[in-house]
PDB file of C-alpha atoms in Angstrom:
ATOM      1  CA  UNK A   1       4.289  18.268  42.659  1.00 46.00           C
ATOM      2  CA  UNK A   2       3.344  17.859  38.988  1.00 45.00           C
ATOM      3  CA  UNK A   3       2.359  14.509  37.491  1.00 46.00           C
ATOM      4  CA  UNK A   4       5.592  14.368  35.496  1.00 46.00           C
ATOM      5  CA  UNK A   5       7.873  15.025  38.469  1.00 46.00           C
ATOM      6  CA  UNK A   6      10.012  12.383  40.155  1.00 47.00           C
ATOM      7  CA  UNK A   7       8.689  10.957  43.448  1.00 46.00           C
ATOM      8  CA  UNK A   8      11.133   9.915  46.187  1.00 45.00           C
ATOM      9  CA  UNK A   9      10.421   6.667  48.033  1.00 43.00           C
ATOM     10  CA  UNK A  10      12.643   4.302  50.036  1.00 45.00           C
ATOM     11  CA  UNK A  11      15.692   6.301  49.064  1.00 47.00           C
ATOM     12  CA  UNK A  12      15.111   5.727  45.351  1.00 45.00           C
ATOM     13  CA  UNK A  13      13.463   7.537  42.495  1.00 42.00           C
ATOM     14  CA  UNK A  14      10.172   6.380  41.033  1.00 40.00           C
ATOM     15  CA  UNK A  15       9.334   7.701  37.582  1.00 42.00           C
ATOM     16  CA  UNK A  16       5.724   8.756  37.088  1.00 42.00           C
ATOM     17  CA  UNK A  17       3.606   9.944  34.177  1.00 45.00           C
ATOM     18  CA  UNK A  18       5.201   9.888  30.751  1.00 47.00           C
ATOM     19  CA  UNK A  19       8.636   8.934  32.069  1.00 52.00           C
ATOM     20  CA  UNK A  20       7.483   5.642  33.614  1.00 54.00           C
ATOM     21  CA  UNK A  21       9.112   2.503  32.181  1.00 79.00           C
ATOM     22  CA  UNK A  22       9.735   3.239  28.469  1.00 83.00           C
ATOM     23  CA  UNK A  23       9.934  -0.477  27.675  1.00 81.00           C
ATOM     24  CA  UNK A  24       6.501  -1.074  29.182  1.00 83.00           C
ATOM     25  CA  UNK A  25       5.077   1.854  27.216  1.00 81.00           C
ATOM     26  CA  UNK A  26       6.545   0.462  24.009  1.00 75.00           C
ATOM     27  CA  UNK A  27       5.091  -2.972  24.767  1.00 78.00           C
ATOM     28  CA  UNK A  28       1.642  -1.469  25.340  1.00 81.00           C
ATOM     29  CA  UNK A  29       1.893   0.463  22.084  1.00 75.00           C
ATOM     30  CA  UNK A  30       2.838  -2.672  20.149  1.00 74.00           C
ATOM     31  CA  UNK A  31      -0.035  -4.583  21.787  1.00 77.00           C
ATOM     32  CA  UNK A  32      -2.431  -1.800  20.783  1.00 78.00           C
ATOM     33  CA  UNK A  33      -1.113  -1.917  17.238  1.00 75.00           C
ATOM     34  CA  UNK A  34      -1.590  -5.682  17.106  1.00 76.00           C
ATOM     35  CA  UNK A  35      -5.174  -5.232  18.311  1.00 76.00           C
ATOM     36  CA  UNK A  36      -5.816  -2.544  15.683  1.00 73.00           C
ATOM     37  CA  UNK A  37      -4.364  -4.844  13.043  1.00 71.00           C
ATOM     38  CA  UNK A  38      -6.634  -7.682  14.155  1.00 74.00           C
ATOM     39  CA  UNK A  39      -9.745  -5.490  14.141  1.00 73.00           C
ATOM     40  CA  UNK A  40      -8.857  -4.090  10.717  1.00 71.00           C
ATOM     41  CA  UNK A  41      -8.057  -7.515   9.358  1.00 69.00           C
ATOM     42  CA  UNK A  42     -11.207  -9.234  10.541  1.00 73.00           C
ATOM     43  CA  UNK A  43     -14.136  -7.163  11.806  1.00 80.00           C
ATOM     44  CA  UNK A  44     -14.002  -4.100   9.547  1.00 81.00           C
ATOM     45  CA  UNK A  45     -12.943  -6.046   6.459  1.00 79.00           C
ATOM     46  CA  UNK A  46     -15.682  -8.645   6.950  1.00 83.00           C
ATOM     47  CA  UNK A  47     -18.350  -5.943   7.347  1.00 87.00           C
ATOM     48  CA  UNK A  48     -17.177  -4.210   4.177  1.00 87.00           C
ATOM     49  CA  UNK A  49     -17.197  -7.445   2.206  1.00 86.00           C
ATOM     50  CA  UNK A  50     -20.761  -8.077   3.396  1.00 89.00           C
ATOM     51  CA  UNK A  51     -21.803  -4.615   2.167  1.00 91.00           C
ATOM     52  CA  UNK A  52     -20.175  -5.361  -1.186  1.00 89.00           C
ATOM     53  CA  UNK A  53     -21.940  -8.714  -1.484  1.00 90.00           C
ATOM     54  CA  UNK A  54     -25.380  -7.214  -0.798  1.00 90.00           C
ATOM     55  CA  UNK A  55     -24.649  -4.391  -3.234  1.00 91.00           C
ATOM     56  CA  UNK A  56     -24.081  -7.003  -5.953  1.00 89.00           C
ATOM     57  CA  UNK A  57     -27.483  -8.559  -5.129  1.00 91.00           C
ATOM     58  CA  UNK A  58     -29.169  -5.215  -5.787  1.00 92.00           C
ATOM     59  CA  UNK A  59     -28.100  -5.137  -9.456  1.00 89.00           C
ATOM     60  CA  UNK A  60     -31.486  -6.364 -10.708  1.00 88.00           C
ATOM     61  CA  UNK A  61     -33.545  -4.317  -8.254  1.00 90.00           C
ATOM     62  CA  UNK A  62     -32.662  -0.715  -9.055  1.00 89.00           C
ATOM     63  CA  UNK A  63     -33.705   1.576 -11.882  1.00 90.00           C
ATOM     64  CA  UNK A  64     -31.316   3.427 -14.183  1.00 86.00           C
ATOM     65  CA  UNK A  65     -30.855   6.303 -11.747  1.00 87.00           C
ATOM     66  CA  UNK A  66     -30.282   3.868  -8.899  1.00 90.00           C
ATOM     67  CA  UNK A  67     -27.552   2.088 -10.848  1.00 88.00           C
ATOM     68  CA  UNK A  68     -25.402   5.196 -10.661  1.00 87.00           C
ATOM     69  CA  UNK A  69     -25.685   5.331  -6.867  1.00 90.00           C
ATOM     70  CA  UNK A  70     -25.134   1.580  -6.586  1.00 91.00           C
ATOM     71  CA  UNK A  71     -21.925   1.873  -8.617  1.00 87.00           C
ATOM     72  CA  UNK A  72     -20.684   4.507  -6.157  1.00 87.00           C
ATOM     73  CA  UNK A  73     -21.402   2.141  -3.251  1.00 92.00           C
ATOM     74  CA  UNK A  74     -19.581  -0.724  -4.969  1.00 87.00           C
ATOM     75  CA  UNK A  75     -16.586   1.391  -5.942  1.00 80.00           C
ATOM     76  CA  UNK A  76     -16.128   2.921  -2.514  1.00 84.00           C
ATOM     77  CA  UNK A  77     -16.652  -0.396  -0.739  1.00 87.00           C
ATOM     78  CA  UNK A  78     -13.948  -1.963  -2.914  1.00 80.00           C
ATOM     79  CA  UNK A  79     -11.645   0.968  -2.155  1.00 77.00           C
ATOM     80  CA  UNK A  80     -12.262   0.611   1.590  1.00 81.00           C
ATOM     81  CA  UNK A  81     -11.539  -3.137   1.478  1.00 80.00           C
ATOM     82  CA  UNK A  82      -8.268  -2.352  -0.304  1.00 78.00           C
ATOM     83  CA  UNK A  83      -7.450   0.194   2.392  1.00 77.00           C
ATOM     84  CA  UNK A  84      -7.897  -2.406   5.155  1.00 79.00           C
ATOM     85  CA  UNK A  85      -5.322  -4.577   3.374  1.00 80.00           C
ATOM     86  CA  UNK A  86      -2.905  -1.660   3.212  1.00 77.00           C
ATOM     87  CA  UNK A  87      -3.370  -0.829   6.892  1.00 76.00           C
ATOM     88  CA  UNK A  88      -2.846  -4.479   7.794  1.00 76.00           C
ATOM     89  CA  UNK A  89       0.381  -4.594   5.789  1.00 79.00           C
ATOM     90  CA  UNK A  90       1.610  -1.327   7.311  1.00 77.00           C
ATOM     91  CA  UNK A  91       0.952  -2.646  10.810  1.00 77.00           C
ATOM     92  CA  UNK A  92       2.922  -5.797  10.023  1.00 75.00           C
ATOM     93  CA  UNK A  93       5.856  -3.678   8.843  1.00 75.00           C
ATOM     94  CA  UNK A  94       5.732  -1.614  12.047  1.00 72.00           C
ATOM     95  CA  UNK A  95       5.574  -4.742  14.201  1.00 73.00           C
ATOM     96  CA  UNK A  96       8.470  -6.585  12.564  1.00 72.00           C
ATOM     97  CA  UNK A  97      11.677  -7.007  14.561  1.00 65.00           C
ATOM     98  CA  UNK A  98      14.031  -5.292  12.117  1.00 63.00           C
ATOM     99  CA  UNK A  99      14.465  -8.455  10.081  1.00 64.00           C
ATOM    100  CA  UNK A 100      16.970  -8.174   7.275  1.00 74.00           C
ATOM    101  CA  UNK A 101      15.500  -8.572   3.782  1.00 80.00           C
ATOM    102  CA  UNK A 102      16.229 -11.922   2.163  1.00 88.00           C
ATOM    103  CA  UNK A 103      15.713 -12.729  -1.525  1.00 92.00           C
ATOM    104  CA  UNK A 104      12.577 -13.205  -3.567  1.00 94.00           C
ATOM    105  CA  UNK A 105      11.646 -13.967  -7.178  1.00 96.00           C
ATOM    106  CA  UNK A 106      10.738 -10.707  -8.895  1.00 97.00           C
ATOM    107  CA  UNK A 107       8.850 -12.230 -11.836  1.00 96.00           C
ATOM    108  CA  UNK A 108       6.749 -14.469  -9.579  1.00 96.00           C
ATOM    109  CA  UNK A 109       5.624 -11.666  -7.270  1.00 96.00           C
ATOM    110  CA  UNK A 110       5.092  -9.141 -10.038  1.00 97.00           C
ATOM    111  CA  UNK A 111       3.131 -11.533 -12.285  1.00 97.00           C
ATOM    112  CA  UNK A 112       0.925 -12.607  -9.384  1.00 96.00           C
ATOM    113  CA  UNK A 113       0.055  -9.041  -8.406  1.00 96.00           C
ATOM    114  CA  UNK A 114      -0.712  -7.962 -11.972  1.00 97.00           C
ATOM    115  CA  UNK A 115      -3.164 -10.855 -12.332  1.00 96.00           C
ATOM    116  CA  UNK A 116      -4.801 -10.236  -8.933  1.00 93.00           C
ATOM    117  CA  UNK A 117      -5.311  -6.508  -9.523  1.00 94.00           C
ATOM    118  CA  UNK A 118      -6.455  -7.127 -13.099  1.00 94.00           C
ATOM    119  CA  UNK A 119      -9.148  -9.462 -11.737  1.00 92.00           C
ATOM    120  CA  UNK A 120     -10.227  -6.929  -9.119  1.00 87.00           C
ATOM    121  CA  UNK A 121     -10.527  -4.026 -11.594  1.00 90.00           C
ATOM    122  CA  UNK A 122     -12.241  -5.398 -14.682  1.00 89.00           C
ATOM    123  CA  UNK A 123     -12.870  -1.854 -15.959  1.00 90.00           C
ATOM    124  CA  UNK A 124      -9.133  -1.210 -16.333  1.00 95.00           C
ATOM    125  CA  UNK A 125      -6.779  -2.270 -19.133  1.00 97.00           C
ATOM    126  CA  UNK A 126      -3.483  -3.769 -17.959  1.00 97.00           C
ATOM    127  CA  UNK A 127      -0.601  -4.254 -20.375  1.00 97.00           C
ATOM    128  CA  UNK A 128       2.683  -6.024 -19.639  1.00 97.00           C
ATOM    129  CA  UNK A 129       5.559  -4.893 -21.836  1.00 97.00           C
ATOM    130  CA  UNK A 130       7.823  -7.807 -22.687  1.00 95.00           C
ATOM    131  CA  UNK A 131       8.409 -10.426 -20.029  1.00 95.00           C
ATOM    132  CA  UNK A 132       9.410  -9.976 -16.423  1.00 97.00           C
ATOM    133  CA  UNK A 133      13.063 -10.925 -15.797  1.00 96.00           C
ATOM    134  CA  UNK A 134      13.591 -14.174 -13.898  1.00 95.00           C
ATOM    135  CA  UNK A 135      15.824 -12.705 -11.199  1.00 96.00           C
ATOM    136  CA  UNK A 136      15.852 -12.565  -7.426  1.00 96.00           C
ATOM    137  CA  UNK A 137      15.853  -9.221  -5.641  1.00 97.00           C
ATOM    138  CA  UNK A 138      16.322  -8.119  -2.048  1.00 94.00           C
ATOM    139  CA  UNK A 139      12.959  -8.389  -0.339  1.00 92.00           C
ATOM    140  CA  UNK A 140      10.467 -10.726   1.309  1.00 89.00           C
ATOM    141  CA  UNK A 141       6.815 -11.701   0.927  1.00 86.00           C
ATOM    142  CA  UNK A 142       5.800  -8.119   1.736  1.00 89.00           C
ATOM    143  CA  UNK A 143       7.196  -7.102  -1.659  1.00 94.00           C
ATOM    144  CA  UNK A 144       3.811  -8.109  -3.069  1.00 93.00           C
ATOM    145  CA  UNK A 145       2.291  -5.210  -1.118  1.00 92.00           C
ATOM    146  CA  UNK A 146       4.583  -2.756  -2.918  1.00 95.00           C
ATOM    147  CA  UNK A 147       3.349  -3.764  -6.366  1.00 97.00           C
ATOM    148  CA  UNK A 148      -0.261  -4.270  -5.263  1.00 94.00           C
ATOM    149  CA  UNK A 149      -0.462  -0.707  -3.946  1.00 92.00           C
ATOM    150  CA  UNK A 150       1.195   0.803  -7.015  1.00 96.00           C
ATOM    151  CA  UNK A 151      -1.117  -1.079  -9.390  1.00 96.00           C
ATOM    152  CA  UNK A 152      -4.249  -0.191  -7.420  1.00 92.00           C
ATOM    153  CA  UNK A 153      -3.138   3.409  -7.159  1.00 92.00           C
ATOM    154  CA  UNK A 154      -2.782   3.587 -10.950  1.00 94.00           C
ATOM    155  CA  UNK A 155      -6.454   2.602 -11.335  1.00 93.00           C
ATOM    156  CA  UNK A 156      -8.098   4.230  -8.327  1.00 87.00           C
ATOM    157  CA  UNK A 157      -6.694   7.691  -9.002  1.00 87.00           C
ATOM    158  CA  UNK A 158      -7.237   7.644 -12.737  1.00 92.00           C
ATOM    159  CA  UNK A 159      -9.708   9.995 -14.446  1.00 90.00           C
ATOM    160  CA  UNK A 160      -9.716   8.252 -17.837  1.00 92.00           C
ATOM    161  CA  UNK A 161     -12.214   5.721 -19.235  1.00 92.00           C
ATOM    162  CA  UNK A 162     -10.866   3.144 -19.372  1.00 94.00           C
ATOM    163  CA  UNK A 163      -7.941   3.474 -16.973  1.00 95.00           C
ATOM    164  CA  UNK A 164      -4.826   2.076 -18.664  1.00 96.00           C
ATOM    165  CA  UNK A 165      -1.847   0.679 -16.759  1.00 97.00           C
ATOM    166  CA  UNK A 166       1.389  -0.510 -18.347  1.00 98.00           C
ATOM    167  CA  UNK A 167       3.887  -2.562 -16.353  1.00 98.00           C
ATOM    168  CA  UNK A 168       7.476  -3.322 -17.338  1.00 98.00           C
ATOM    169  CA  UNK A 169      10.612  -4.587 -15.642  1.00 98.00           C
ATOM    170  CA  UNK A 170      14.261  -4.584 -16.674  1.00 97.00           C
ATOM    171  CA  UNK A 171      17.603  -5.555 -15.195  1.00 97.00           C
ATOM    172  CA  UNK A 172      20.579  -3.224 -15.055  1.00 95.00           C
ATOM    173  CA  UNK A 173      23.349  -5.726 -14.396  1.00 92.00           C
ATOM    174  CA  UNK A 174      26.141  -3.135 -14.228  1.00 93.00           C
ATOM    175  CA  UNK A 175      24.333  -1.325 -11.417  1.00 94.00           C
ATOM    176  CA  UNK A 176      23.168  -4.550  -9.764  1.00 96.00           C
ATOM    177  CA  UNK A 177      19.505  -3.518  -9.757  1.00 97.00           C
ATOM    178  CA  UNK A 178      16.135  -4.453 -11.213  1.00 98.00           C
ATOM    179  CA  UNK A 179      13.811  -1.632 -12.240  1.00 98.00           C
ATOM    180  CA  UNK A 180      10.018  -1.926 -12.312  1.00 98.00           C
ATOM    181  CA  UNK A 181       7.887   0.767 -13.975  1.00 98.00           C
ATOM    182  CA  UNK A 182       4.136   1.165 -13.438  1.00 98.00           C
ATOM    183  CA  UNK A 183       2.744   3.724 -15.913  1.00 97.00           C
ATOM    184  CA  UNK A 184      -0.814   5.077 -16.050  1.00 97.00           C
ATOM    185  CA  UNK A 185      -2.841   7.445 -18.223  1.00 96.00           C
ATOM    186  CA  UNK A 186      -4.321   9.380 -15.300  1.00 94.00           C
ATOM    187  CA  UNK A 187      -4.008  13.055 -14.348  1.00 93.00           C
ATOM    188  CA  UNK A 188      -0.323  12.825 -13.466  1.00 93.00           C
ATOM    189  CA  UNK A 189       1.365  14.256 -10.375  1.00 92.00           C
ATOM    190  CA  UNK A 190       2.910  17.745 -10.339  1.00 91.00           C
ATOM    191  CA  UNK A 191       6.635  17.691  -9.644  1.00 90.00           C
ATOM    192  CA  UNK A 192       6.287  19.711  -6.445  1.00 88.00           C
ATOM    193  CA  UNK A 193       3.873  17.109  -4.988  1.00 87.00           C
ATOM    194  CA  UNK A 194       5.856  13.980  -5.756  1.00 87.00           C
ATOM    195  CA  UNK A 195       7.636  13.771  -2.414  1.00 83.00           C
ATOM    196  CA  UNK A 196       4.437  14.574  -0.557  1.00 84.00           C
ATOM    197  CA  UNK A 197       2.437  11.672  -1.997  1.00 87.00           C
ATOM    198  CA  UNK A 198       4.817   9.263  -0.269  1.00 85.00           C
ATOM    199  CA  UNK A 199       4.404  11.075   3.042  1.00 76.00           C
ATOM    200  CA  UNK A 200       2.813   9.453   6.078  1.00 58.00           C
ATOM    201  CA  UNK A 201      -0.874  10.304   6.116  1.00 49.00           C
ATOM    202  CA  UNK A 202      -0.678  12.452   2.992  1.00 45.00           C
ATOM    203  CA  UNK A 203      -3.406  12.322   0.365  1.00 47.00           C
ATOM    204  CA  UNK A 204      -1.404  13.736  -2.461  1.00 44.00           C
ATOM    205  CA  UNK A 205      -4.004  12.747  -5.050  1.00 43.00           C
ATOM    206  CA  UNK A 206      -6.859  13.943  -2.821  1.00 46.00           C
ATOM    207  CA  UNK A 207      -8.428  10.491  -2.772  1.00 44.00           C
ATOM    208  CA  UNK A 208      -9.027   8.027   0.078  1.00 42.00           C
ATOM    209  CA  UNK A 209      -6.093   5.776   0.821  1.00 43.00           C
ATOM    210  CA  UNK A 210      -3.592   7.331  -1.562  1.00 50.00           C
ATOM    211  CA  UNK A 211      -1.152   8.497   1.082  1.00 64.00           C
ATOM    212  CA  UNK A 212      -1.032   5.480   3.368  1.00 79.00           C
ATOM    213  CA  UNK A 213      -0.548   3.040   0.483  1.00 85.00           C
ATOM    214  CA  UNK A 214       2.319   5.006  -1.010  1.00 90.00           C
ATOM    215  CA  UNK A 215       3.840   5.549   2.440  1.00 88.00           C
ATOM    216  CA  UNK A 216       3.879   1.762   2.817  1.00 88.00           C
ATOM    217  CA  UNK A 217       5.482   1.422  -0.635  1.00 92.00           C
ATOM    218  CA  UNK A 218       8.326   3.774   0.228  1.00 92.00           C
ATOM    219  CA  UNK A 219       8.813   2.248   3.701  1.00 89.00           C
ATOM    220  CA  UNK A 220       9.197  -1.275   2.302  1.00 92.00           C
ATOM    221  CA  UNK A 221      11.389  -0.280  -0.638  1.00 95.00           C
ATOM    222  CA  UNK A 222      13.751   1.547   1.724  1.00 92.00           C
ATOM    223  CA  UNK A 223      13.881  -1.506   4.018  1.00 90.00           C
ATOM    224  CA  UNK A 224      14.975  -3.533   0.978  1.00 93.00           C
ATOM    225  CA  UNK A 225      17.724  -1.019   0.185  1.00 94.00           C
ATOM    226  CA  UNK A 226      15.994   0.228  -2.943  1.00 96.00           C
ATOM    227  CA  UNK A 227      14.473   3.463  -4.193  1.00 96.00           C
ATOM    228  CA  UNK A 228      11.147   4.665  -5.590  1.00 96.00           C
ATOM    229  CA  UNK A 229      10.234   7.832  -7.449  1.00 96.00           C
ATOM    230  CA  UNK A 230       7.743   9.333  -9.917  1.00 96.00           C
ATOM    231  CA  UNK A 231       8.214  10.442 -13.516  1.00 96.00           C
ATOM    232  CA  UNK A 232       5.924  11.980 -16.148  1.00 95.00           C
ATOM    233  CA  UNK A 233       4.220   9.655 -18.604  1.00 96.00           C
ATOM    234  CA  UNK A 234       3.535  10.681 -22.213  1.00 93.00           C
ATOM    235  CA  UNK A 235       1.192  12.041 -23.390  1.00 92.00           C
ATOM    236  CA  UNK A 236      -0.281  12.150 -19.864  1.00 94.00           C
ATOM    237  CA  UNK A 237      -0.156  10.316 -16.584  1.00 96.00           C
ATOM    238  CA  UNK A 238       2.496   9.214 -14.117  1.00 96.00           C
ATOM    239  CA  UNK A 239       5.127   6.493 -13.955  1.00 97.00           C
ATOM    240  CA  UNK A 240       6.083   5.005 -10.593  1.00 97.00           C
ATOM    241  CA  UNK A 241       9.612   3.608 -10.747  1.00 98.00           C
ATOM    242  CA  UNK A 242      10.907   1.064  -8.228  1.00 98.00           C
ATOM    243  CA  UNK A 243      14.557   0.010  -8.120  1.00 97.00           C
ATOM    244  CA  UNK A 244      15.569  -3.010  -6.053  1.00 97.00           C
ATOM    245  CA  UNK A 245      19.010  -4.561  -5.474  1.00 97.00           C
ATOM    246  CA  UNK A 246      19.673  -7.815  -7.312  1.00 96.00           C
ATOM    247  CA  UNK A 247      20.678 -10.907  -5.362  1.00 93.00           C
ATOM    248  CA  UNK A 248      23.613 -12.741  -6.882  1.00 79.00           C
ATOM    249  CA  UNK A 249      23.961 -16.485  -7.221  1.00 65.00           C
TER     250      UNK A 249
END
């Protein structure tokens, strides 16, 4: 009898192999995911931050040629730390119990993320067009991860010096939505790749972490009942557009 076959005992049927107790399998999978989240959140992240700290201490101890290599270490360490945050957030989304989105202040979350990413990427130029509308949208505290990943993506996958990112937000009252636009001056994304960059595990921009961060963005926006897509920027670059339902009252 094969491992996946049913075994008869005491007049009943005992499921073996892959068919044994689906609920128990699901519980084990969720426990494994929680463990992965904990390891990513603590051990790996702490090690990376230690590498980054020691790299900073080497600034005065390397020659001109060494500075180039040290910059690579710093840049990739920072990117890896950002990736651990994205993986942590994705795990939290996968572990949630299908909670319905509530309401959250768009201007508060968006302003906070612009300032945090601006501080993390001093080489980039961030511009806010106008002011962010003081409205509430469908979402929760994980909405910050949507904007954080879009803002980081606009810098990390940019081939210009300096990278330039422009953020704007408007309200379309007739449609009951708020629209946020994150524009960059990078290489842009060909139209036939725009769906792929949001795909699970895809690296549409051929750079570490691009796919998983944008997969998280789309997953959260869809949970909130919104939409996200990519447009061309002029004269070059891409614009990531996020639309979220407004909350009335």
